[in-house]
C-alpha cells in the first residue's frame, strides 16, 4: 500500500486536514508548518491523489507551460516563441501536447499552476524563467512534481532541480569587455526587472568586466527598464538627463532598440556619439540602422534542452536532476 496523507500527517505531527491545506498552499498555514509537512512529503515520497495517478501512469500526454509575466506578453517577445518552438520539436517526437494556463498576475499564476498540477492534467511543467524568490519553483519542488526551469534557480538554494540556461554572467562580461576593447570609457547599462535572475546575472557580468578593466561604474548611467522597446527608450532618456555615456550595455535587444531611438531623438549618432550593444540577436537586429551588435543566446536550443531534461525527469523519477549551460556567441554589427 502506498504512502497516505495520514502517514504524512503522523510524520509531520499535524492533522491530515493540515497536510491537505499545505498541498493547496493555503495562506492559513504558517511557513514553518508548510516546511515541516513538505519535508515529510519528500522523505516519504508522497504525492497527492491526482498527481500520484499521473506520476504512476505518465499517460496524460500533456506538458504544462508557465509564462513568467502576466497577460501573455511573452508571446510578443521574440525569445519565447523560439524557446517554445524548441520545446514543441521535442514533445512532438514523443507524442506529447503542450497545455498553457492563462494568468493575469503572479497570484493567478500560482493558482493556475496548482490547478493544472493537482487536477492531474499534466505529467510535468516547464517554467520559462527564474525569479530570485520564486513560489512556483519552491511549490513544485516541495511536492516532488516533475518540472524544468529555463533559467538559473541558484538563489533558491534547492537541490535536485533540472534547469537549462545561458551563462548570463559570462554574457554580461562579454558585451561589456567588447565595448572596453573598442575604446569606450564611460559605459552605462540598461537592465531589466531585477527580480529575474537573468537580469541580475547580466548586470553582475557588466560590473565584473568594468572592475577588471579598472573602470568605475557610474550609477547615473545605470537604469532599470520596463519590458519592451518603450522601456529601453525611457531608461535611456533617464540616463541622458544625467549626462552622455560613451556606450550603453543593454541586457535585451528590445531595450537596445528603444535606447537607439532615444539617442536619436536627443540628436546623438549611433555608434559615433554613443555605442550600443544588446542581447538575444532577434531577427530585426540586422535590419536596424545601424545594425545592432548582439549576443546569440540560442533560444531554440534552450527550449529543446529543457524539454529533453523534463522527459528524462518524468521517466527516471525524483532522483534525476541535471543542469545544462548553453554559451552565447557575439554577433558583431555596426552599433558599436
PDB file of C-alpha atoms in Angstrom, residues 253 257 260 264 281-294 331-335:
ATOM      1  CA  UNK A 253      17.722  43.786 -27.805  1.00  0.00           C
ATOM      2  CA  UNK A 257      16.210  49.370 -29.983  1.00  0.00           C
ATOM      3  CA  UNK A 260      18.841  53.887 -30.064  1.00  0.00           C
ATOM      4  CA  UNK A 264      18.459  59.848 -31.985  1.00  0.00           C
ATOM      5  CA  UNK A 281      20.128  38.536 -31.547  1.00  0.00           C
ATOM      6  CA  UNK A 282      16.485  38.871 -32.580  1.00  0.00           C
ATOM      7  CA  UNK A 283      15.658  38.767 -36.269  1.00  0.00           C
ATOM      8  CA  UNK A 284      15.274  42.511 -36.824  1.00  0.00           C
ATOM      9  CA  UNK A 285      18.764  43.339 -35.483  1.00  0.00           C
ATOM     10  CA  UNK A 286      20.443  43.038 -38.870  1.00  0.00           C
ATOM     11  CA  UNK A 287      17.914  45.402 -40.473  1.00  0.00           C
ATOM     12  CA  UNK A 288      18.224  48.254 -37.981  1.00  0.00           C
ATOM     13  CA  UNK A 289      20.081  51.445 -38.827  1.00  0.00           C
ATOM     14  CA  UNK A 290      22.761  50.836 -37.785  1.00  0.00           C
ATOM     15  CA  UNK A 291      22.546  47.032 -37.496  1.00  0.00           C
ATOM     16  CA  UNK A 292      22.717  46.037 -33.819  1.00  0.00           C
ATOM     17  CA  UNK A 293      25.670  44.177 -32.314  1.00  0.00           C
ATOM     18  CA  UNK A 294      24.195  41.491 -30.076  1.00  0.00           C
ATOM     19  CA  UNK A 331      27.430  38.784 -33.364  1.00  0.00           C
ATOM     20  CA  UNK A 332      29.309  41.902 -34.473  1.00  0.00           C
ATOM     21  CA  UNK A 333      27.475  44.545 -36.443  1.00  0.00           C
ATOM     22  CA  UNK A 334      27.691  48.336 -36.650  1.00  0.00           C
ATOM     23  CA  UNK A 335      26.128  49.773 -33.460  1.00  0.00           C
TER      24      UNK A 335
END
